[in-house]
Structure formats: structure tokens, C-alpha cells
Short mmCIF file of C-alpha atoms in Angstrom, two decimals:
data_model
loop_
_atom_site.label_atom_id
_atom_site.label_comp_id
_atom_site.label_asym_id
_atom_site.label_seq_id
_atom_site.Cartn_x
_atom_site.Cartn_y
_atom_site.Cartn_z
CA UNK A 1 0.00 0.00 0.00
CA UNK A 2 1.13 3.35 -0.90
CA UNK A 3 0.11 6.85 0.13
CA UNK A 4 -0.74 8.86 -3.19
CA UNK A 5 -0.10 11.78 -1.54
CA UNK A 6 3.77 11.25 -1.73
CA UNK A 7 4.13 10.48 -5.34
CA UNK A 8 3.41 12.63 -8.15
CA UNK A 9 0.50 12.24 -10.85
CA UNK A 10 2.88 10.67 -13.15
CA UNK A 11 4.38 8.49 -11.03
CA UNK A 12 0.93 7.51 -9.87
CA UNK A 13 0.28 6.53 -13.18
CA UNK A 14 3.08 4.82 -13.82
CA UNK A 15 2.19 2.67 -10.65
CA UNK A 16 -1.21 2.17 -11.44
CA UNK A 17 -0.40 0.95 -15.15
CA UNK A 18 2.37 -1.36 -14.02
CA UNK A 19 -0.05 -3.27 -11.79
CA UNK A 20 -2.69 -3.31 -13.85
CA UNK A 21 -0.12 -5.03 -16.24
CA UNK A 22 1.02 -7.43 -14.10
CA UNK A 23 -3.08 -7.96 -13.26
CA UNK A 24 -3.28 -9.51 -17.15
CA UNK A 25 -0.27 -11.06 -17.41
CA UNK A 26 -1.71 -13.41 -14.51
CA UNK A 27 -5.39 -13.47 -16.03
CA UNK A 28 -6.26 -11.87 -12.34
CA UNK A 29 -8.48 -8.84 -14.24
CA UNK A 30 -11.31 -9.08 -16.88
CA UNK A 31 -15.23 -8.75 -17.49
CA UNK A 32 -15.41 -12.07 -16.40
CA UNK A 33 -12.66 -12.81 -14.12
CA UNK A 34 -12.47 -10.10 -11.32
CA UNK A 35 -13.54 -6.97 -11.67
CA UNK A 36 -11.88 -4.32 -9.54
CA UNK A 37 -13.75 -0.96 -8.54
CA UNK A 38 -12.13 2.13 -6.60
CA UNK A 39 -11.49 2.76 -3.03
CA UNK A 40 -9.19 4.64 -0.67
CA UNK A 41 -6.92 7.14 -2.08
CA UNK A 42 -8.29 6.13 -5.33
CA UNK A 43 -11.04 7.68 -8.17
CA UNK A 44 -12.07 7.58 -11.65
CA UNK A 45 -8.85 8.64 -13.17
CA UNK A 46 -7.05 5.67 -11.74
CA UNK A 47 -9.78 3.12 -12.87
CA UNK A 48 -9.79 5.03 -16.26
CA UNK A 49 -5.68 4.13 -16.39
CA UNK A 50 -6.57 0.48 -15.81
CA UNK A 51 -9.14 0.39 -17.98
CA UNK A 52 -7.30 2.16 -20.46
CA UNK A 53 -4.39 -0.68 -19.84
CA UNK A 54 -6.17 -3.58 -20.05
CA UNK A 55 -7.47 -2.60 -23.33
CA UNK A 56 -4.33 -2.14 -25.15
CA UNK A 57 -3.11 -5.63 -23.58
CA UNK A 58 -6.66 -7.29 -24.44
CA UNK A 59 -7.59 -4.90 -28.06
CA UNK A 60 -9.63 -7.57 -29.36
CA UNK A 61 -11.96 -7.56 -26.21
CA UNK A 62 -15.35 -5.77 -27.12
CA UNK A 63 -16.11 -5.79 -23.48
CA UNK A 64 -12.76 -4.29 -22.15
CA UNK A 65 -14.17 -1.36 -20.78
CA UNK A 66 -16.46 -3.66 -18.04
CA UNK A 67 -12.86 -4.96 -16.43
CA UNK A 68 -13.16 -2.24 -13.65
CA UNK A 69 -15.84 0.19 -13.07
CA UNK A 70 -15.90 3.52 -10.53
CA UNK A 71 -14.53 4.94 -14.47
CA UNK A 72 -15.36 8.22 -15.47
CA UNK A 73 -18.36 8.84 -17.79
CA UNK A 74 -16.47 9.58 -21.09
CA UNK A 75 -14.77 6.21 -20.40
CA UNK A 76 -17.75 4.16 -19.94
CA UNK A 77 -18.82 4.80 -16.24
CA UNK A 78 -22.26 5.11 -15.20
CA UNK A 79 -24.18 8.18 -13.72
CA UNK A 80 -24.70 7.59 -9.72
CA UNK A 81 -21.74 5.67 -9.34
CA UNK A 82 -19.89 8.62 -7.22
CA UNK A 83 -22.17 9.12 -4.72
CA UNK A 84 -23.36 5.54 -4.74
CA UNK A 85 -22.41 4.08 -1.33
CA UNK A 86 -22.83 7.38 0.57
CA UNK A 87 -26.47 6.94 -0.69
CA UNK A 88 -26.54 3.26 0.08
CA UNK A 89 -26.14 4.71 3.49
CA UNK A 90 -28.82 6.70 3.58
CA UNK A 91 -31.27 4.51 2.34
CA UNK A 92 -30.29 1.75 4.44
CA UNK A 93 -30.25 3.78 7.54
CA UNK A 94 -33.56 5.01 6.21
CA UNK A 95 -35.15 1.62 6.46
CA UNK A 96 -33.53 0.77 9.72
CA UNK A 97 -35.15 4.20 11.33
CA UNK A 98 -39.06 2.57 10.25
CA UNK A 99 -38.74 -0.17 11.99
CA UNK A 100 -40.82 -0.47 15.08
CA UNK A 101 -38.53 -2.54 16.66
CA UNK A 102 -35.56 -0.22 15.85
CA UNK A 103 -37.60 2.50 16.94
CA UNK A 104 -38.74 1.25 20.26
CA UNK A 105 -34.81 0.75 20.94
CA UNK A 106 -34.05 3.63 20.39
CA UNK A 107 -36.45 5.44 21.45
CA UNK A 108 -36.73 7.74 18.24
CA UNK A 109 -39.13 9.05 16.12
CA UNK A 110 -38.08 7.18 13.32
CA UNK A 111 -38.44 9.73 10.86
CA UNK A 112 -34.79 11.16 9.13
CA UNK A 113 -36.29 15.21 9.83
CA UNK A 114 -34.52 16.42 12.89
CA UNK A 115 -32.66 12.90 13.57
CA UNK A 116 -29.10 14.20 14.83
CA UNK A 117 -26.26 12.99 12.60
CA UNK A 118 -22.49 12.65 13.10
CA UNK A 119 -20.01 11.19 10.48
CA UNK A 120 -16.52 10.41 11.36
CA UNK A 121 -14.58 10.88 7.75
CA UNK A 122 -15.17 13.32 4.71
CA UNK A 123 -14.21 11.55 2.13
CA UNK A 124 -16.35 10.36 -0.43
CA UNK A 125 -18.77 8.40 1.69
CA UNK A 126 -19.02 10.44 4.36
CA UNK A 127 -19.76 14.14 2.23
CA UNK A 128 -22.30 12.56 0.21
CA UNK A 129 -23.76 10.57 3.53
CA UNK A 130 -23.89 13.89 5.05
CA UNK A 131 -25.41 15.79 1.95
CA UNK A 132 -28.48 13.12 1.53
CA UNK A 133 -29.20 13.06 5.13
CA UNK A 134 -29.25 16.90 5.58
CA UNK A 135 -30.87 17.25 1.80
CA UNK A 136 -33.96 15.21 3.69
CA UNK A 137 -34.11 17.21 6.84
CA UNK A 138 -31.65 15.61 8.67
CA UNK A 139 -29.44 17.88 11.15
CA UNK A 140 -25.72 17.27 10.74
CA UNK A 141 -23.90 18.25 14.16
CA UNK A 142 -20.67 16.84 14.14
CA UNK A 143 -18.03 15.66 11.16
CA UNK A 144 -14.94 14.39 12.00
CA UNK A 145 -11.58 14.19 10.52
CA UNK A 146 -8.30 13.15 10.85
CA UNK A 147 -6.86 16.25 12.58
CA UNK A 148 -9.90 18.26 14.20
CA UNK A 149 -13.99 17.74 13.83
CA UNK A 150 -16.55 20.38 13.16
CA UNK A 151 -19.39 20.62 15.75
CA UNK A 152 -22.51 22.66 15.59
CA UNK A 153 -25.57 21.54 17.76
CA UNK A 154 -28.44 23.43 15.05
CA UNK A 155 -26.35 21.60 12.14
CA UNK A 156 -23.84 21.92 9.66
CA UNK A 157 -23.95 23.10 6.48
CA UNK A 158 -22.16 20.60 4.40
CA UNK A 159 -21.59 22.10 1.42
CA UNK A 160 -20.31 25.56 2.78
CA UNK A 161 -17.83 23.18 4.89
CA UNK A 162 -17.10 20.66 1.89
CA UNK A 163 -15.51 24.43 0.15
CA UNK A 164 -14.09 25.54 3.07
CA UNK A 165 -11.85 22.52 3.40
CA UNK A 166 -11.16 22.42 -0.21
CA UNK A 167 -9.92 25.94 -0.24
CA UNK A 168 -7.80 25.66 2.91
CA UNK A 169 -7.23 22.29 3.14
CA UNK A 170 -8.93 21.82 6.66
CA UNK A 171 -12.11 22.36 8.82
CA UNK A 172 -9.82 25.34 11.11
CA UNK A 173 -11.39 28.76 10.47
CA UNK A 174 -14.60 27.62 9.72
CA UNK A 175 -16.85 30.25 10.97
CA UNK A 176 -20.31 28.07 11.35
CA UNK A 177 -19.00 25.54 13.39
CA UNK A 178 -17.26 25.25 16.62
CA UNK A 179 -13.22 23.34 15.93
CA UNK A 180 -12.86 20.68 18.05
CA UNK A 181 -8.60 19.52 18.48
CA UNK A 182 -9.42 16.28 20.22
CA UNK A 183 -11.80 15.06 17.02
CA UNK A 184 -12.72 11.43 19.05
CA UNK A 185 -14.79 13.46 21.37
CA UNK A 186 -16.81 14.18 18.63
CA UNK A 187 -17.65 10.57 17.86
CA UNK A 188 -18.77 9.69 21.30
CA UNK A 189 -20.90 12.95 21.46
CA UNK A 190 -24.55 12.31 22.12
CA UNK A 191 -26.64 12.06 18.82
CA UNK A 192 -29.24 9.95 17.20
CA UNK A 193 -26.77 8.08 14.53
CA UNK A 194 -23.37 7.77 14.02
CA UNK A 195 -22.15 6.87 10.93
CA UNK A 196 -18.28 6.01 10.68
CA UNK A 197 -16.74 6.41 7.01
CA UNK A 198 -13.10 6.70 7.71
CA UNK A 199 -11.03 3.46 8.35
CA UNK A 200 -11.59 0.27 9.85
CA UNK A 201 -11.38 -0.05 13.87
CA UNK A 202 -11.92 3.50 15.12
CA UNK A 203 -14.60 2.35 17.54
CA UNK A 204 -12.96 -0.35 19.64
CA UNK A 205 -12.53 -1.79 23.41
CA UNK A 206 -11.02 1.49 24.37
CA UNK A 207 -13.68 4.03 23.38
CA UNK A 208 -16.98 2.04 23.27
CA UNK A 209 -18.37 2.42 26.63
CA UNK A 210 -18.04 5.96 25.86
CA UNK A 211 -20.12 5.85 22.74
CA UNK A 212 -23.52 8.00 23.10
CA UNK A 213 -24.92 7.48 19.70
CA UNK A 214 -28.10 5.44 19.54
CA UNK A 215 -27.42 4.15 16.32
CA UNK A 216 -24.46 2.92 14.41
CA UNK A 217 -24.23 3.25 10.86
CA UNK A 218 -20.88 1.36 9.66
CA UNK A 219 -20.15 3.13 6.25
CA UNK A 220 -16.56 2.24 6.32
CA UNK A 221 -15.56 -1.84 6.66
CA UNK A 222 -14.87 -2.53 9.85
CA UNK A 223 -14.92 0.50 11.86
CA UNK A 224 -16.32 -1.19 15.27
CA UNK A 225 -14.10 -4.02 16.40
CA UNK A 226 -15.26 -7.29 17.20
CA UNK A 227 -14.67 -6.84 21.08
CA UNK A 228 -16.54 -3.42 20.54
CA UNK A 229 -19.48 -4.35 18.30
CA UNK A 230 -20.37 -6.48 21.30
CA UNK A 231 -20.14 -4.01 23.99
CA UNK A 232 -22.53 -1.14 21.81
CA UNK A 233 -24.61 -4.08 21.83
CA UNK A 234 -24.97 -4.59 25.20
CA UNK A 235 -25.58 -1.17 25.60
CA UNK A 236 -28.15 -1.10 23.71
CA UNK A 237 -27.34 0.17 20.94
CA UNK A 238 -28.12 -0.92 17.10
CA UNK A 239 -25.27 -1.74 14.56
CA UNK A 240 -26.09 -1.76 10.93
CA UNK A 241 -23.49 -3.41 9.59
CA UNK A 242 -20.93 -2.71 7.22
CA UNK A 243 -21.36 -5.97 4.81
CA UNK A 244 -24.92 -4.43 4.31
CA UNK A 245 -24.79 -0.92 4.86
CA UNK A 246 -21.51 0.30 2.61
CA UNK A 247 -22.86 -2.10 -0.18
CA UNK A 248 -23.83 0.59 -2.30
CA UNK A 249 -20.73 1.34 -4.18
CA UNK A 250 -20.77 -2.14 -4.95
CA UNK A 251 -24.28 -2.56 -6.09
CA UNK A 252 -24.23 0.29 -8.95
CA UNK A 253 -20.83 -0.83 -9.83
CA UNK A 254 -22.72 -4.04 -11.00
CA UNK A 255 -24.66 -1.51 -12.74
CA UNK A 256 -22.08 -0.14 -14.72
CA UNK A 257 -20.54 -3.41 -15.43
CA UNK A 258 -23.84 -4.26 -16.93
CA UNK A 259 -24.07 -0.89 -18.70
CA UNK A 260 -20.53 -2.01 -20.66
CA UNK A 261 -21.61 -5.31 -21.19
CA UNK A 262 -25.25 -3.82 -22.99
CA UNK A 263 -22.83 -1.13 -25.11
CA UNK A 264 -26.10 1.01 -23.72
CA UNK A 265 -26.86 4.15 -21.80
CA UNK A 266 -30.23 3.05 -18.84
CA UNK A 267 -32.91 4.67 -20.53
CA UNK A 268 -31.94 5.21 -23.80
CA UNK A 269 -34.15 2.52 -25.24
CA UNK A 270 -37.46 3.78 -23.47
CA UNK A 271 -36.75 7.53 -22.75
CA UNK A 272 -39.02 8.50 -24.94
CA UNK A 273 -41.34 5.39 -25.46
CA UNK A 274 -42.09 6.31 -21.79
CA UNK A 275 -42.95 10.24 -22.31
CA UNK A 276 -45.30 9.58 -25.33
CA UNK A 277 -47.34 7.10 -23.44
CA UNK A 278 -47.90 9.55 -20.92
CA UNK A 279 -48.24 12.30 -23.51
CA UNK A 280 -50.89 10.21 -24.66
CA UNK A 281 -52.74 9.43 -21.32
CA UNK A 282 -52.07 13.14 -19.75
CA UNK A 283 -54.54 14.05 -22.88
CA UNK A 284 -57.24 11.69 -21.93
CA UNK A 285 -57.19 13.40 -18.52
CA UNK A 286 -57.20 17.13 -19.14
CA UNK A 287 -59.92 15.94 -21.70
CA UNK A 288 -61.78 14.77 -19.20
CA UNK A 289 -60.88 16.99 -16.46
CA UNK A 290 -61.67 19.95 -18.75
CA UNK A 291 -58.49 21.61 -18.28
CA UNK A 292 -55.13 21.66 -19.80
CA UNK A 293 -51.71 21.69 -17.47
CA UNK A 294 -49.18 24.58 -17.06
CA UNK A 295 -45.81 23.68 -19.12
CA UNK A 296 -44.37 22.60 -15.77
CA UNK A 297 -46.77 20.24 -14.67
CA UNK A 298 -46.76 18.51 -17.89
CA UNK A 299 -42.69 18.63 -18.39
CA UNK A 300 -43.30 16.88 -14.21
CA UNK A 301 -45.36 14.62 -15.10
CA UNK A 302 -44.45 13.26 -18.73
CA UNK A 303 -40.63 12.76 -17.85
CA UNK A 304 -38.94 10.15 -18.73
CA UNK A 305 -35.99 8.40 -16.28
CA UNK A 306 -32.86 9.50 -16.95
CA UNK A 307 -29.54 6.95 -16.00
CA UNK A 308 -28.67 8.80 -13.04
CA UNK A 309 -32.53 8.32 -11.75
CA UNK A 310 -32.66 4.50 -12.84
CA UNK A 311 -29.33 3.73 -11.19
CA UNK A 312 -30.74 5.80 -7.69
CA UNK A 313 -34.21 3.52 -7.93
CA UNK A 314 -32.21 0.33 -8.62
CA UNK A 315 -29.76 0.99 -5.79
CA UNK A 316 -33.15 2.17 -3.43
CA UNK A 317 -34.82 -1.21 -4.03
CA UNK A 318 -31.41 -3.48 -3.42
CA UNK A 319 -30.99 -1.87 -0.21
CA UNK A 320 -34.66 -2.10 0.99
CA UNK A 321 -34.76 -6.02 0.22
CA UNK A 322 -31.89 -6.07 1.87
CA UNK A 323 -32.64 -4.52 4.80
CA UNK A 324 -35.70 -5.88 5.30
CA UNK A 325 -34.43 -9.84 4.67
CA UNK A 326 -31.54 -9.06 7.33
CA UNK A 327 -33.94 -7.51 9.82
CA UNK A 328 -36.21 -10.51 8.78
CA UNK A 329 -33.78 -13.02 9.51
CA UNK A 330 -32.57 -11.15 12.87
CA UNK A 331 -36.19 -11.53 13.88
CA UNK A 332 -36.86 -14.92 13.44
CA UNK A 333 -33.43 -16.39 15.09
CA UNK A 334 -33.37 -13.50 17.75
CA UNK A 335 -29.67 -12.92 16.54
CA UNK A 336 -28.25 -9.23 15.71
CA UNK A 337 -27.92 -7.87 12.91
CA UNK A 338 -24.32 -8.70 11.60
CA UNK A 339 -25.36 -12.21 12.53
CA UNK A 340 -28.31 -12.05 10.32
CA UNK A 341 -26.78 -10.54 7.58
CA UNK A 342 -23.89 -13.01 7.03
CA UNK A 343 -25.98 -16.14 7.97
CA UNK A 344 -28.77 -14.19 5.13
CA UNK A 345 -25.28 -14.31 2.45
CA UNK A 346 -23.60 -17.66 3.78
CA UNK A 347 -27.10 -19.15 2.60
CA UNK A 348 -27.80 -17.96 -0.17
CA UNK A 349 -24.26 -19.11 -1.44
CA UNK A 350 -25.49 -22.61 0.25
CA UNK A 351 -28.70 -22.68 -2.11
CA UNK A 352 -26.70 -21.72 -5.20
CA UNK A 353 -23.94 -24.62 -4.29
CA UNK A 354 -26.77 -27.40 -3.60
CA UNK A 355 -28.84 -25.86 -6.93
CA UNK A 356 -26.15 -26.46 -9.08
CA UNK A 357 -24.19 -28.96 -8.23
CA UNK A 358 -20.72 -29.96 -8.36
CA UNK A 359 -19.15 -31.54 -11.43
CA UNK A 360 -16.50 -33.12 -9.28
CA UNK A 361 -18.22 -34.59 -6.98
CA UNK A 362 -20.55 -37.25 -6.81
CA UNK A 363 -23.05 -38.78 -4.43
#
């Protein structure tokens, strides 16, 4: 592992090329052999380097550009896939919050307007985290970072702090918010979720008793330590966990590796299909109705899903299933709910194993 930060952009490059060679010289990267996607430290103009790699090593392959997704969207990515796991987070918090059972722990309203939020990391996950759940009435009190955390008690504004730290490269000066030096105390400040999107074990033996939050929402992998994760639990408090909660990114990078595979934009075969039907049945109602729509209702009403919308309701309707087959699951074996989710994926493996058999093996 390297730290990008010490190397220049062409070096980078040069880095990121060489392994990607190395990848296909072993037959360790394709569309159908592994897939990689981007993480830590990493974006779309280092996937766009592998993919750009692969396909002068593979030139014949029509389906290069599906070998690694997180690409930008001249190169073949797909719309959503940037702020895909932060809204993964979101939704599946979302769900967690309507659950009676959830709620009656918590004692909460279960509603996201006015839930108090704090997110340890501003990265990727953890700005667009932040910006859904304040976008739906959410109030963001606390972020933390590396070096010092942001507090406000009536909420942050996210996207006046997201441009304050780009401009001076941290949260110090901020004038909405009060700087806290000792960012930890931030994470164990009293609030209705906390959501950790930094690195893994940040919440561990050490710190957990002093956790306040009545909810944690594990956007990173493996921020609460085993030894931890059963300590918040005995205090009561819920753990979505990070196999389900982060999966996000993942998801709508299936998406896109679909999307190269199709050699089509979502929604450019119906677009318009879509708008004419309802062109069509928008007249039999003002007919009726005996009155015609302002140019904005109808533009509302006839549009047609665009990628970026398709990708959001595909990723929505993963995470709900998912959600509600782990809390399912935790129900009916009284287990929690990082128990329930990787019995809920150990099984369906299981079923796919017995369904299909095994070629080398016989009864």
C-alpha cells in the first residue's frame, strides 16, 4: 500500500499501469474474471488508467471497458456511481429508522427530519452521507476528521464546509461551526446516529463504553471491532453493519458493469417510449378533467428516467430487500444484525452450491 499523496501524478500513473499489467499477465483482471472498482486514495482517473491498460493488452476484447468500473463517464462509467455508497447509506439507515422494533430501541421518532447525525470521515462516503441526510431534513452536528472535527448543535452546512476545506485544506477557520482539536470526542458525542466512514477499527474496546450514539451506521468496513461491536450491543445500541450498509458502491458498480456489457446508456431505449405514453394518457385526462396543465406540470409529469434516476431507484430497491431480509432473519433467530446478515449471504451461497451442483463430486 502506498500513500498517493507522496508520489506525483505521473508516477501515480506509472504505478497504477504497471499493476494493472502485471493484473493480465496473470489473467487476475477481466469482465469475467475479477472486476476491480475504486477505493481509498483512489477515483475515476485511476480506474480510467486500468481500464485504459487492459485494453491495449486485451484490443480484441469488445467488453474491455467492463474490467473495472468507478470509471469516469467519457470512459464508460455510469451516472450515480460517485455518490453511490454514501447513498446506500442513507437509504439503508432510512429503512432501519421505520422499523418499530428499531424504533422502540431507540427510542426515536423514526423519521430522518430532525434525527441528529455525526459522520466520522469526509471523504467520499461520508460528504455525500452527510449531503443526503441533511438534503432530507436531517441535522448534521458533528463531522470528524483526521486532525480536528466540526461541531454545531443546530447543524452543519455541508456544502459551505465541503468548500471551506477544499480551499484551505482543513475544517480550522470555519466560521459556522465550533473546531474541536481532540476530534474522538466528537464521535462519542450524544446524537441519534453515528455513521463512521473513515477506516476500519476507530470504535474499539477502548472508546466504546463511551459511545452515546443510539445508532451505528458502519459506512466504512470494519470500523467497530469485534470486542466493541459487542459491547454497543450490550448497551443497547443498534449496529447496521458494514457488509450491508456500505454495499452501495458495490451494487451500482454491477450496474455499470452491466451498462458495458449492454454497449447502452439506462434509458436510452425507453426515454421517450415512456414520455409519449404519458403524452398520450395526460390528454385523456385534461380531456376529461376539462383543463389543460401549465408547461411545468406537464414537463413533471411526462418525464422520462434519466440513467442517473434509474441507477438511484435500482440501488433504493437493493438496499430495501436487503434490509428488510436481514432484519427478517434477525427476527426470526433472535440474533443481531451482523449475525443475520452473514448467515442471510452464507445461505444464499449454500442454495446456489446445492442448486447447481458440483461436477466433481458425486453422491
Amino acid at each position: 500500500m502506498i500513500n498517493p499523496k507522496d508520489w506525483t501524478d505521473a508516477e501515480l500513473e506509472r504505478i497504477t499501469r504497471r499493476f494493472t499489467l502485471e493484473l493480465c499477465q496473470k489473467n487476475f483482471i477481466g469482465p469475467g474474471v475479477d472486476v476491480p472498482a475504486p477505493d481509498v486514495g483512489t477515483g475515476p482517473r485511476e480506474m480510467g488508467w486500468i481500464a485504459d491498460t487492459y485494453r491495449n493488452f486485451y484490443p480484441q476484447d469488445v467488453n474491455g471497458a467492463a474490467c473495472v468500473t468507478g470509471k469516469a463517464l467519457s470512459l464508460g462509467g455510469v451516472r450515480g456511481r460517485t455518490e453511490a455508497t454514501g447513498l446506500g447509506v442513507y437509504y439503508g439507515i432510512r429503512e432501519f429508522l421505520g422499523y418499530p422494533e428499531v424504533q422502540k430501541q431507540m427510542k426515536h421518532h423514526g423519521k430522518i427530519q430532525d434525527t441528529t447525525v455525526i459522520v466520522q470521515g469526509f471523504g467520499n462516503v461520508g460528504y455525500w452521507a452527510s449531503k443526503f441526510f441533511e438534503s432530507n431534513g436531517a441535522k448534521i452536528i458533528g463531522i470528524v476528521e483526521h486532525d480536528v472535527a466540526a461541531y454545531n448543535p443546530d447543524g452543519l452546512n455541508v456544502e459551505q464546509l465541503s468548500l471551506w476545506r477544499k480551499e484551505h485544506g482543513t475544517f480550522r477557520g470555519f466560521p459556522d461551526a465550533q473546531i474541536i482539536d481532540e476530534p474522538m470526542t466528537v464521535l462519542e458525542a450524544e446524537c441519534d446516529v453515528l455513521i463512521p466512514a473513515a477506516l476500519e477499527r476507530q470504535i474499539g474496546l477502548r472508546n466504546a463504553h463511551r459511545i452515546r450514539a443510539k445508532l451505528i451506521g458502519e459506512a466504512a468496513n470494519g470500523p467497530v471491532t469485534p470486542g466493541a461491536d459487542e459491547v454497543l450491543r450490550t448497551n443497547g445500541k443498534v449496529i447496521i453493519p458494514d457488509l450491508l450498509l456500505n454495499a452501495g458502491g458495490v451494487c451500482v458498480s454491477y450496474f455499470e458493469w452491466a451498462k458495458n456489457l449492454s454497449h447502452l446508456r439506462f434509458g436510452r431505449m425507453n426515454k421517450r417510449w415512456d414520455e409519449r405514453s404519458k403524452e398520450q394518457l395526460l390528454a385523456l385526462v385534461e380531456g376529461n378533467a376539462g383543463r389543460e396543465l401549465s408547461e411545468v406540470e406537464r414537463r413533471q409529469l411526462i418525464h422520462g428516467a434519466e440513467e442517473h434516476e434509474l441507477v438511484y431507484s435500482g440501488l433504493e430497491d437493493t438496499m430495501i430487500v436487503a434490509c428488510n431480509e436481514t432484519r427478517q432473519t434477525a427476527l426470526e433467530k433472535n440474533i443481531d444484525y451482523r449475525t443475520a446478515a452473514m448467515a442471510n449471504s452464507i445461505n444464499k451461497i449454500a442454495a446456489s452450491l446445492a442448486g447447481s451442483g458440483s461436477i466433481f463430486t458425486h453422491a
